[in-house]
mmCIF file of C-alpha atoms and ligand atoms in Angstrom:
data_model
loop_
_atom_site.group_PDB
_atom_site.id
_atom_site.type_symbol
_atom_site.label_atom_id
_atom_site.label_comp_id
_atom_site.label_asym_id
_atom_site.label_seq_id
_atom_site.Cartn_x
_atom_site.Cartn_y
_atom_site.Cartn_z
ATOM 1 C CA MET A 1 12.311 11.518 21.933
ATOM 2 C CA LYS A 2 12.494 14.763 24.074
ATOM 3 C CA LEU A 3 10.443 15.597 26.875
ATOM 4 C CA LYS A 4 7.603 18.554 26.494
ATOM 5 C CA ASN A 5 7.447 21.748 28.706
ATOM 6 C CA GLU A 6 4.701 20.366 30.356
ATOM 7 C CA GLU A 7 5.932 16.866 31.130
ATOM 8 C CA LEU A 8 9.265 18.731 32.302
ATOM 9 C CA LYS A 9 7.720 20.988 35.009
ATOM 10 C CA GLU A 10 5.376 18.079 36.136
ATOM 11 C CA LYS A 11 8.729 16.329 36.840
ATOM 12 C CA ILE A 12 10.548 19.316 38.900
ATOM 13 C CA LYS A 13 7.421 19.632 40.673
ATOM 14 C CA ASN A 14 7.378 16.330 41.928
ATOM 15 C CA PHE A 15 11.413 16.120 42.467
ATOM 16 C CA LYS A 16 11.923 16.788 46.217
ATOM 17 C CA VAL A 17 15.314 16.394 48.123
ATOM 18 C CA GLU A 18 16.353 16.146 51.945
ATOM 19 C CA VAL A 19 18.619 19.000 53.379
ATOM 20 C CA PRO A 20 20.687 18.501 56.312
ATOM 21 C CA SER A 21 20.456 19.579 59.643
ATOM 22 C CA TRP A 22 24.233 20.542 59.959
ATOM 23 C CA GLY A 23 24.077 22.495 56.977
ATOM 24 C CA PHE A 24 22.385 25.232 58.382
ATOM 25 C CA SER A 25 24.867 25.822 61.756
ATOM 26 C CA ASP A 26 28.515 27.488 61.856
ATOM 27 C CA SER A 27 30.938 25.149 60.196
ATOM 28 C CA GLY A 28 34.401 25.650 59.399
ATOM 29 C CA THR A 29 37.621 24.570 57.747
ATOM 30 C CA ARG A 30 40.328 21.941 59.170
ATOM 31 C CA PHE A 31 41.815 24.985 60.739
ATOM 32 C CA LYS A 32 38.837 26.918 62.006
ATOM 33 C CA VAL A 33 34.974 27.295 62.827
ATOM 34 C CA PHE A 34 33.608 30.491 61.550
ATOM 35 C CA HIS A 35 30.555 32.182 63.523
ATOM 36 C CA ILE A 36 27.657 33.621 60.801
ATOM 37 C CA PRO A 37 25.518 35.759 62.774
ATOM 38 C CA GLY A 38 21.779 34.525 63.282
ATOM 39 C CA ALA A 39 23.370 30.791 62.254
ATOM 40 C CA ALA A 40 21.333 28.048 63.510
ATOM 41 C CA ARG A 41 22.084 26.710 67.313
ATOM 42 C CA ASP A 42 19.691 23.499 67.471
ATOM 43 C CA ILE A 43 17.741 21.432 65.546
ATOM 44 C CA PHE A 44 15.101 23.302 66.076
ATOM 45 C CA GLU A 45 16.327 26.490 64.307
ATOM 46 C CA ARG A 46 17.336 24.087 61.985
ATOM 47 C CA ILE A 47 14.212 23.031 61.058
ATOM 48 C CA GLU A 48 13.115 26.653 60.939
ATOM 49 C CA ASP A 49 15.874 27.597 58.399
ATOM 50 C CA ALA A 50 15.302 24.552 56.144
ATOM 51 C CA ALA A 51 11.542 24.927 55.978
ATOM 52 C CA GLN A 52 12.685 28.852 54.175
ATOM 53 C CA VAL A 53 14.693 26.757 51.725
ATOM 54 C CA GLU A 54 11.319 24.885 51.492
ATOM 55 C CA LYS A 55 9.045 28.304 51.310
ATOM 56 C CA TYR A 56 10.929 29.218 48.414
ATOM 57 C CA THR A 57 11.390 26.217 46.289
ATOM 58 C CA LYS A 58 8.677 23.579 47.255
ATOM 59 C CA ALA A 59 11.505 20.873 46.643
ATOM 60 C CA VAL A 60 12.319 20.194 50.228
ATOM 61 C CA SER A 61 10.803 17.239 51.626
ATOM 62 C CA ALA A 62 12.874 15.989 54.634
ATOM 63 C CA VAL A 63 15.443 17.185 57.313
ATOM 64 C CA ALA A 64 18.441 14.498 58.015
ATOM 65 C CA ILE A 65 19.770 14.752 61.708
ATOM 66 C CA HIS A 66 22.932 13.532 62.885
ATOM 67 C CA ILE A 67 23.257 12.246 66.468
ATOM 68 C CA PRO A 68 24.289 13.520 68.639
ATOM 69 C CA TRP A 69 24.510 16.896 67.248
ATOM 70 C CA ASP A 70 20.393 17.278 66.793
ATOM 71 C CA LYS A 71 19.719 15.434 70.220
ATOM 72 C CA VAL A 72 16.333 16.001 72.018
ATOM 73 C CA ASP A 73 14.407 14.296 75.270
ATOM 74 C CA ASP A 74 11.303 14.292 72.894
ATOM 75 C CA TRP A 75 11.649 13.121 69.725
ATOM 76 C CA LYS A 76 7.671 13.038 68.940
ATOM 77 C CA LYS A 77 7.460 16.692 69.756
ATOM 78 C CA LEU A 78 10.631 17.072 67.356
ATOM 79 C CA LYS A 79 8.407 14.964 64.500
ATOM 80 C CA GLY A 80 5.484 17.635 65.411
ATOM 81 C CA PHE A 81 7.609 20.755 64.813
ATOM 82 C CA ALA A 82 9.177 19.134 61.889
ATOM 83 C CA GLN A 83 5.676 18.700 60.546
ATOM 84 C CA SER A 84 4.115 22.455 61.369
ATOM 85 C CA LYS A 85 6.985 23.563 59.141
ATOM 86 C CA GLY A 86 5.676 21.159 56.447
ATOM 87 C CA LEU A 87 8.846 19.009 57.028
ATOM 88 C CA LYS A 88 9.323 15.220 57.415
ATOM 89 C CA ILE A 89 12.442 14.486 59.704
ATOM 90 C CA GLY A 90 14.605 12.389 57.204
ATOM 91 C CA ALA A 91 17.868 10.308 57.301
ATOM 92 C CA VAL A 92 19.238 9.473 60.761
ATOM 93 C CA ASN A 93 23.135 9.422 60.721
ATOM 94 C CA PRO A 94 24.851 8.407 63.516
ATOM 95 C CA ASN A 95 27.716 10.027 64.735
ATOM 96 C CA LEU A 96 31.018 7.524 65.016
ATOM 97 C CA PHE A 97 33.870 10.309 64.705
ATOM 98 C CA GLN A 98 33.538 12.323 67.344
ATOM 99 C CA ASP A 99 33.902 10.253 70.749
ATOM 100 C CA GLU A 100 37.419 9.287 72.489
ATOM 101 C CA ASP A 101 36.624 5.871 72.534
ATOM 102 C CA TYR A 102 36.602 5.749 69.020
ATOM 103 C CA LYS A 103 40.462 6.433 68.634
ATOM 104 C CA PHE A 104 41.301 2.758 67.241
ATOM 105 C CA GLY A 105 37.900 2.443 65.817
ATOM 106 C CA SER A 106 33.977 1.880 66.149
ATOM 107 C CA LEU A 107 32.418 -0.418 64.526
ATOM 108 C CA THR A 108 35.799 -1.936 63.952
ATOM 109 C CA ASN A 109 37.597 -1.518 67.523
ATOM 110 C CA LEU A 110 39.484 -4.651 68.763
ATOM 111 C CA ASP A 111 37.766 -3.651 72.183
ATOM 112 C CA ASN A 112 34.666 -5.322 72.793
ATOM 113 C CA LYS A 113 33.137 -2.945 74.909
ATOM 114 C CA LYS A 114 33.655 0.101 72.530
ATOM 115 C CA ARG A 115 32.786 -1.726 69.582
ATOM 116 C CA ALA A 116 29.760 -2.560 71.747
ATOM 117 C CA LYS A 117 29.681 0.815 72.608
ATOM 118 C CA ALA A 118 29.512 2.162 68.687
ATOM 119 C CA ILE A 119 26.923 -0.398 67.987
ATOM 120 C CA ASP A 120 24.615 0.722 70.730
ATOM 121 C CA HIS A 121 24.717 4.506 69.302
ATOM 122 C CA VAL A 122 23.184 2.826 65.954
ATOM 123 C CA LEU A 123 20.621 0.890 67.811
ATOM 124 C CA GLU A 124 19.792 3.949 69.371
ATOM 125 C CA CYS A 125 19.432 5.764 65.858
ATOM 126 C CA ILE A 126 17.280 2.994 64.695
ATOM 127 C CA ASP A 127 14.886 3.856 67.980
ATOM 128 C CA ILE A 128 15.043 7.896 67.191
ATOM 129 C CA MET A 129 14.042 6.519 63.612
ATOM 130 C CA LYS A 130 10.679 4.512 64.723
ATOM 131 C CA GLN A 131 9.762 7.900 66.999
ATOM 132 C CA THR A 132 10.451 10.270 64.178
ATOM 133 C CA GLY A 133 9.176 8.164 61.588
ATOM 134 C CA SER A 134 12.315 8.120 59.842
ATOM 135 C CA LYS A 135 13.232 5.081 57.443
ATOM 136 C CA ILE A 136 16.391 5.773 56.514
ATOM 137 C CA LEU A 137 19.594 5.022 58.710
ATOM 138 C CA SER A 138 22.591 7.039 56.878
ATOM 139 C CA LEU A 139 26.179 5.253 58.020
ATOM 140 C CA TRP A 140 29.396 7.092 57.467
ATOM 141 C CA LEU A 141 31.996 5.266 59.657
ATOM 142 C CA PRO A 142 35.706 6.804 59.684
ATOM 143 C CA ASP A 143 37.474 3.810 60.800
ATOM 144 C CA GLY A 144 40.935 2.751 59.398
ATOM 145 C CA THR A 145 44.558 3.461 60.113
ATOM 146 C CA ASP A 146 47.247 5.981 59.727
ATOM 147 C CA TYR A 147 50.091 3.436 59.052
ATOM 148 C CA PRO A 148 51.587 0.300 57.302
ATOM 149 C CA GLY A 149 51.365 -2.678 60.034
ATOM 150 C CA GLN A 150 49.098 -0.973 62.624
ATOM 151 C CA GLY A 151 45.927 -2.718 61.648
ATOM 152 C CA ASP A 152 44.985 -6.262 60.154
ATOM 153 C CA PHE A 153 42.439 -5.356 57.466
ATOM 154 C CA ALA A 154 40.825 -9.037 57.746
ATOM 155 C CA LYS A 155 40.625 -8.848 61.246
ATOM 156 C CA ARG A 156 38.936 -5.231 61.003
ATOM 157 C CA GLN A 157 36.666 -6.644 58.438
ATOM 158 C CA GLU A 158 35.010 -9.591 60.476
ATOM 159 C CA LEU A 159 34.454 -7.458 63.149
ATOM 160 C CA LEU A 160 32.675 -4.662 60.766
ATOM 161 C CA ILE A 161 30.499 -7.687 59.323
ATOM 162 C CA ASP A 162 29.726 -8.789 62.578
ATOM 163 C CA SER A 163 28.620 -5.083 63.925
ATOM 164 C CA LEU A 164 26.813 -4.313 60.858
ATOM 165 C CA LYS A 165 24.929 -7.718 61.039
ATOM 166 C CA LYS A 166 23.618 -6.433 64.530
ATOM 167 C CA ILE A 167 22.629 -3.371 63.553
ATOM 168 C CA TYR A 168 21.325 -4.851 60.166
ATOM 169 C CA SER A 169 18.613 -6.966 62.205
ATOM 170 C CA ALA A 170 17.526 -3.944 64.545
ATOM 171 C CA LEU A 171 16.244 -2.669 61.721
ATOM 172 C CA ASP A 172 11.956 -3.011 60.323
ATOM 173 C CA ASP A 173 11.322 -4.223 56.947
ATOM 174 C CA ASP A 174 10.531 -0.452 56.126
ATOM 175 C CA MET A 175 14.099 0.688 56.881
ATOM 176 C CA THR A 176 17.047 0.840 55.016
ATOM 177 C CA LEU A 177 20.507 1.215 55.896
ATOM 178 C CA LEU A 178 22.122 3.498 53.722
ATOM 179 C CA ILE A 179 26.242 2.334 53.765
ATOM 180 C CA GLU A 180 28.481 5.844 52.963
ATOM 181 C CA TYR A 181 32.159 4.966 51.678
ATOM 182 C CA LYS A 182 34.997 7.587 51.628
ATOM 183 C CA PHE A 183 38.807 6.839 50.231
ATOM 184 C CA PHE A 184 40.753 8.476 52.805
ATOM 185 C CA GLU A 185 40.272 11.129 55.999
ATOM 186 C CA PRO A 186 40.573 10.587 58.962
ATOM 187 C CA ALA A 187 42.705 8.023 58.467
ATOM 188 C CA PHE A 188 45.284 8.521 55.988
ATOM 189 C CA TYR A 189 46.641 4.702 55.557
ATOM 190 C CA HIS A 190 43.603 2.752 55.024
ATOM 191 C CA THR A 191 39.503 3.194 55.433
ATOM 192 C CA ASP A 192 37.525 -0.217 56.283
ATOM 193 C CA THR A 193 34.735 1.391 53.651
ATOM 194 C CA PRO A 194 36.856 3.066 51.493
ATOM 195 C CA ASP A 195 35.154 2.803 48.626
ATOM 196 C CA TRP A 196 32.016 1.470 46.488
ATOM 197 C CA GLY A 197 33.037 -1.999 45.776
ATOM 198 C CA THR A 198 33.463 -2.324 49.944
ATOM 199 C CA ALA A 199 30.410 -0.647 50.331
ATOM 200 C CA TYR A 200 28.331 -3.124 48.075
ATOM 201 C CA ALA A 201 30.244 -6.209 49.022
ATOM 202 C CA LEU A 202 29.267 -5.259 52.431
ATOM 203 C CA SER A 203 25.464 -4.559 51.363
ATOM 204 C CA LYS A 204 25.421 -8.052 49.714
ATOM 205 C CA ASP A 205 27.047 -9.772 52.575
ATOM 206 C CA LEU A 206 23.736 -8.126 54.841
ATOM 207 C CA GLY A 207 20.487 -8.385 52.739
ATOM 208 C CA ASP A 208 17.789 -6.570 50.311
ATOM 209 C CA LYS A 209 17.755 -3.784 53.534
ATOM 210 C CA ALA A 210 21.399 -2.759 53.109
ATOM 211 C CA LYS A 211 22.278 -0.500 50.052
ATOM 212 C CA VAL A 212 25.367 2.136 48.870
ATOM 213 C CA ILE A 213 25.319 6.036 49.790
ATOM 214 C CA ILE A 214 27.364 8.031 47.401
ATOM 215 C CA ASP A 215 28.918 11.235 48.522
ATOM 216 C CA LEU A 216 29.962 13.085 46.008
ATOM 217 C CA GLY A 217 32.949 14.364 47.777
ATOM 218 C CA HIS A 218 34.495 10.839 48.753
ATOM 219 C CA HIS A 219 36.444 9.759 45.326
ATOM 220 C CA ALA A 220 39.888 9.861 44.504
ATOM 221 C CA GLN A 221 40.688 12.470 42.062
ATOM 222 C CA GLY A 222 39.658 11.050 38.180
ATOM 223 C CA THR A 223 36.701 8.796 39.731
ATOM 224 C CA ASN A 224 33.990 8.540 37.141
ATOM 225 C CA ILE A 225 31.367 8.916 39.591
ATOM 226 C CA GLU A 226 28.906 7.842 36.678
ATOM 227 C CA PHE A 227 30.187 4.730 36.268
ATOM 228 C CA ILE A 228 29.426 3.678 39.893
ATOM 229 C CA VAL A 229 26.200 4.803 39.458
ATOM 230 C CA SER A 230 25.778 2.593 36.709
ATOM 231 C CA MET A 231 27.067 -0.462 38.707
ATOM 232 C CA LEU A 232 24.942 0.229 41.979
ATOM 233 C CA SER A 233 21.761 0.675 40.201
ATOM 234 C CA SER A 234 21.998 -2.114 37.755
ATOM 235 C CA ARG A 235 22.419 -4.219 40.606
ATOM 236 C CA GLY A 236 19.550 -2.676 42.767
ATOM 237 C CA LYS A 237 22.424 -1.760 45.381
ATOM 238 C CA LEU A 238 22.052 2.287 44.890
ATOM 239 C CA GLY A 239 20.457 3.707 47.690
ATOM 240 C CA GLY A 240 21.248 7.377 47.344
ATOM 241 C CA PHE A 241 23.260 10.273 47.535
ATOM 242 C CA HIS A 242 24.923 12.891 49.694
ATOM 243 C CA PHE A 243 25.045 15.965 47.053
ATOM 244 C CA ASN A 244 27.951 18.441 47.191
ATOM 245 C CA SER A 245 31.209 19.789 45.229
ATOM 246 C CA ARG A 246 34.699 19.644 45.503
ATOM 247 C CA LYS A 247 37.952 20.577 43.306
ATOM 248 C CA TYR A 248 40.655 18.575 45.516
ATOM 249 C CA ALA A 249 39.317 16.211 48.457
ATOM 250 C CA ASP A 250 36.073 16.205 50.595
ATOM 251 C CA ASP A 251 35.684 19.565 50.236
ATOM 252 C CA ASP A 252 31.380 19.932 50.582
ATOM 253 C CA LEU A 253 31.257 23.117 48.753
ATOM 254 C CA THR A 254 27.683 23.932 47.312
ATOM 255 C CA VAL A 255 25.878 21.506 45.019
ATOM 256 C CA GLY A 256 27.269 22.512 41.339
ATOM 257 C CA SER A 257 29.618 24.697 42.328
ATOM 258 C CA VAL A 258 32.199 23.366 40.432
ATOM 259 C CA ASN A 259 31.127 20.120 38.638
ATOM 260 C CA LEU A 260 28.124 21.035 37.169
ATOM 261 C CA TYR A 261 28.659 19.313 34.264
ATOM 262 C CA GLU A 262 29.379 15.795 36.127
ATOM 263 C CA LEU A 263 26.823 16.474 38.123
ATOM 264 C CA PHE A 264 24.496 16.214 35.299
ATOM 265 C CA LEU A 265 25.938 12.978 33.625
ATOM 266 C CA ILE A 266 25.155 11.911 37.141
ATOM 267 C CA PHE A 267 21.485 12.754 36.574
ATOM 268 C CA VAL A 268 21.436 11.082 32.751
ATOM 269 C CA GLU A 269 22.665 8.135 34.196
ATOM 270 C CA LEU A 270 20.088 8.005 36.961
ATOM 271 C CA ASN A 271 17.119 8.315 34.608
ATOM 272 C CA LYS A 272 18.191 5.363 32.934
ATOM 273 C CA PHE A 273 16.869 3.279 36.185
ATOM 274 C CA PHE A 274 14.982 5.534 38.313
ATOM 275 C CA ASP A 275 11.605 7.802 37.957
ATOM 276 C CA LEU A 276 13.738 10.486 40.437
ATOM 277 C CA SER A 277 10.344 12.496 41.035
ATOM 278 C CA SER A 278 9.087 9.453 42.582
ATOM 279 C CA GLY A 279 11.178 9.602 45.710
ATOM 280 C CA LYS A 280 12.633 6.349 45.836
ATOM 281 C CA LEU A 281 16.161 6.920 46.316
ATOM 282 C CA ALA A 282 17.703 8.996 49.157
ATOM 283 C CA LEU A 283 18.205 12.490 47.473
ATOM 284 C CA VAL A 284 20.623 14.128 50.457
ATOM 285 C CA ILE A 285 22.521 17.298 50.652
ATOM 286 C CA ASP A 286 25.453 17.115 52.411
ATOM 287 C CA GLN A 287 27.573 20.417 52.393
ATOM 288 C CA SER A 288 29.234 22.382 55.060
ATOM 289 C CA ALA A 289 29.286 25.560 53.014
ATOM 290 C CA ALA A 290 31.593 27.700 55.790
ATOM 291 C CA MET A 291 31.942 30.699 53.690
ATOM 292 C CA LYS A 292 28.507 30.943 52.993
ATOM 293 C CA PRO A 293 25.108 32.453 54.601
ATOM 294 C CA LYS A 294 24.134 29.371 55.105
ATOM 295 C CA ILE A 295 20.351 29.191 54.089
ATOM 296 C CA GLN A 296 21.460 31.265 50.593
ATOM 297 C CA ALA A 297 23.670 28.342 50.093
ATOM 298 C CA MET A 298 21.234 25.638 50.459
ATOM 299 C CA ILE A 299 18.728 27.788 48.092
ATOM 300 C CA GLN A 300 21.769 27.509 45.776
ATOM 301 C CA SER A 301 22.244 23.788 46.049
ATOM 302 C CA VAL A 302 19.020 22.967 45.681
ATOM 303 C CA GLU A 303 18.502 25.233 42.091
ATOM 304 C CA SER A 304 21.427 23.184 41.519
ATOM 305 C CA LEU A 305 20.403 19.793 41.646
ATOM 306 C CA GLN A 306 17.025 21.052 39.761
ATOM 307 C CA ILE A 307 18.727 22.490 37.152
ATOM 308 C CA ALA A 308 20.779 19.300 36.379
ATOM 309 C CA TYR A 309 18.236 17.339 36.856
ATOM 310 C CA LEU A 310 15.983 18.896 34.205
ATOM 311 C CA LYS A 311 18.973 19.059 31.875
ATOM 312 C CA SER A 312 19.536 15.671 32.035
ATOM 313 C CA LEU A 313 15.789 14.911 31.366
ATOM 314 C CA LEU A 314 16.320 16.742 27.668
ATOM 315 C CA VAL A 315 19.058 13.733 26.365
ATOM 316 C CA ASP A 316 17.310 12.487 23.791
ATOM 317 C CA LYS A 317 17.350 8.818 24.520
ATOM 318 C CA ASP A 318 16.722 7.086 21.087
ATOM 319 C CA ALA A 319 18.597 9.037 19.435
ATOM 320 C CA LEU A 320 21.575 8.811 21.599
ATOM 321 C CA LYS A 321 21.191 5.022 21.531
ATOM 322 C CA GLU A 322 20.956 5.006 17.811
ATOM 323 C CA ALA A 323 24.346 7.356 17.860
ATOM 324 C CA GLN A 324 26.039 4.394 20.336
ATOM 325 C CA LEU A 325 25.063 1.455 17.986
ATOM 326 C CA LYS A 326 26.835 3.102 15.019
ATOM 327 C CA ASN A 327 29.974 3.960 16.989
ATOM 328 C CA ASP A 328 29.380 7.791 16.239
ATOM 329 C CA ILE A 329 31.307 9.432 19.455
ATOM 330 C CA VAL A 330 30.732 12.800 17.845
ATOM 331 C CA LEU A 331 27.107 12.409 17.540
ATOM 332 C CA ALA A 332 26.447 10.765 20.800
ATOM 333 C CA GLU A 333 28.423 13.299 22.634
ATOM 334 C CA GLU A 334 26.772 16.068 20.806
ATOM 335 C CA ILE A 335 23.555 14.798 21.548
ATOM 336 C CA ILE A 336 24.254 14.687 25.445
ATOM 337 C CA LYS A 337 26.076 18.273 25.002
ATOM 338 C CA ASP A 338 22.783 19.455 23.238
ATOM 339 C CA ALA A 339 21.167 19.038 26.703
ATOM 340 C CA PHE A 340 23.713 20.091 28.771
ATOM 341 C CA LEU A 341 23.833 23.238 26.956
ATOM 342 C CA THR A 342 20.483 23.917 26.804
ATOM 343 C CA ASP A 343 18.988 26.362 29.210
ATOM 344 C CA VAL A 344 16.420 24.615 31.543
ATOM 345 C CA ARG A 345 16.140 28.195 33.822
ATOM 346 C CA PRO A 346 12.861 29.519 31.752
ATOM 347 C CA VAL A 347 10.936 26.049 32.965
ATOM 348 C CA LEU A 348 12.144 25.866 36.237
ATOM 349 C CA ARG A 349 10.649 29.532 36.925
ATOM 350 C CA LYS A 350 7.533 28.793 34.819
ATOM 351 C CA ALA A 351 6.677 25.321 36.920
ATOM 352 C CA ARG A 352 7.980 27.900 40.142
ATOM 353 C CA GLU A 353 5.263 30.904 39.297
ATOM 354 C CA GLU A 354 2.335 27.619 38.569
ATOM 355 C CA ALA A 355 3.212 26.809 42.165
ATOM 356 C CA GLY A 356 2.574 30.002 43.548
ATOM 357 C CA LEU A 357 6.291 30.600 44.000
ATOM 358 C CA ASP A 358 8.463 33.176 43.192
ATOM 359 C CA GLN A 359 10.594 32.986 40.166
ATOM 360 C CA ASN A 360 13.580 34.007 41.403
ATOM 361 C CA ALA A 361 13.589 31.882 44.604
ATOM 362 C CA LEU A 362 17.142 32.661 46.144
ATOM 363 C CA ASP A 363 16.146 36.810 45.040
ATOM 364 C CA ALA A 364 13.054 36.297 46.866
ATOM 365 C CA PHE A 365 14.607 34.953 50.168
ATOM 366 C CA ILE A 366 17.185 37.637 50.167
ATOM 367 C CA LYS A 367 14.643 40.021 50.099
ATOM 368 C CA SER A 368 12.597 38.886 52.608
ATOM 369 C CA GLY A 369 14.964 39.969 55.516
ATOM 370 C CA TYR A 370 14.474 36.876 57.255
ATOM 371 C CA GLU A 371 18.570 36.995 58.257
ATOM 372 C CA SER A 372 18.514 39.850 59.699
ATOM 373 C CA MET A 373 15.453 38.960 61.277
ATOM 374 C CA VAL A 374 16.841 35.839 62.770
ATOM 375 C CA ALA A 375 20.334 37.490 63.727
ATOM 376 C CA LYS A 376 18.562 39.853 65.587
ATOM 377 C CA LYS A 377 16.556 37.183 67.281
ATOM 378 C CA ARG A 378 19.370 35.089 67.728
ATOM 379 C CA GLY A 379 21.559 37.224 69.140
HETATM 380 C C1 LRH B 1 31.886 12.654 55.767
HETATM 381 C C2 LRH B 1 30.567 13.044 55.718
HETATM 382 C C3 LRH B 1 29.479 11.945 56.194
HETATM 383 C C4 LRH B 1 29.030 12.572 57.641
HETATM 384 C C5 LRH B 1 29.637 14.167 57.566
HETATM 385 C C6 LRH B 1 28.747 15.154 57.998
HETATM 386 O O1 LRH B 1 32.720 12.941 55.380
HETATM 387 O O2 LRH B 1 30.327 13.274 54.717
HETATM 388 O O3 LRH B 1 28.377 11.809 55.463
HETATM 389 O O4 LRH B 1 28.369 12.040 58.557
HETATM 390 O O5 LRH B 1 30.063 13.960 56.478
HETATM 391 MN MN1 MN B 2 28.389 12.308 53.384
#
């Protein structure tokens, strides 16, 4: 049975995502960082820009922060500033990939002092969570090797578990540790957390407060991410997403730019386990749209997520189950495609109108002149 427009509007009004602070500042390719006039230079300007996305979409719950990129002296002041802009501080992301001491690993480093330094950095992030009211610790570590023989896999896993247990024991009861896996880069021979299976095993070893976060750009070509969503969700270990888009590797392109059907299929799978309008999952955008004006790119990504979610709610689940039971493959696929090929933009525009917003968020933002204003103000 299909959801009615009123139900769809209710769902999309309660559908919220987190935007990444690092998505509003200059970023680049492996070869050059490109400067965009007016790009945010510190966490206060990043929050100001995130508030623009919230102003035109009413779909932003919080700003995910990255440490030390977003480090400040007064976390209470930052929390208050975000609140004054109608936003919360979201997931806190430690940075274990830019310190000289982590050349041969962070939480897996054979050197006790360097490993302890990495653990201390993550413990500092937990303290920042306590001061900002954040409940999510989002941990990606680049640890791995570049050549056969360079490292002992089992020894490194032993050190990793030991480090993660020290971190896990510092979490408050209402906090969640999200383990982010990635199959390569910066390491090019092996990565210590390369796939969902390893992240799942680590989260099981740690306990209920540890879950897995899926970054859409962190899989080998051809990987069926919807299947991973089903496996982790059915085991209570899916904690959230880093949404972006990619054609080749960890391209971090704007959400839905090259994989809208895959994104839709991921939401179809999620709807079997979660009511996404309840905010249980950490739905975080993780992109660095180096070539695009940052705020426009972020509004595009929020809209792609809203559209993929709305389309996924149109799948007639009962008819699909019936077709699956009859192994009527063509009918089953047509039921899925019918939902995907339905234009949900009229419903989204109506929901925006009812929320007192401009129907076309991107257009309204561009016409606001905010970009030229901040380009002047920020020099
Ligand atoms: C690693 C990653 C991780 C971040 C970084 C900004 O590729 O996806 O989530 O910390 O990008
Ligand atoms: Mn990520």
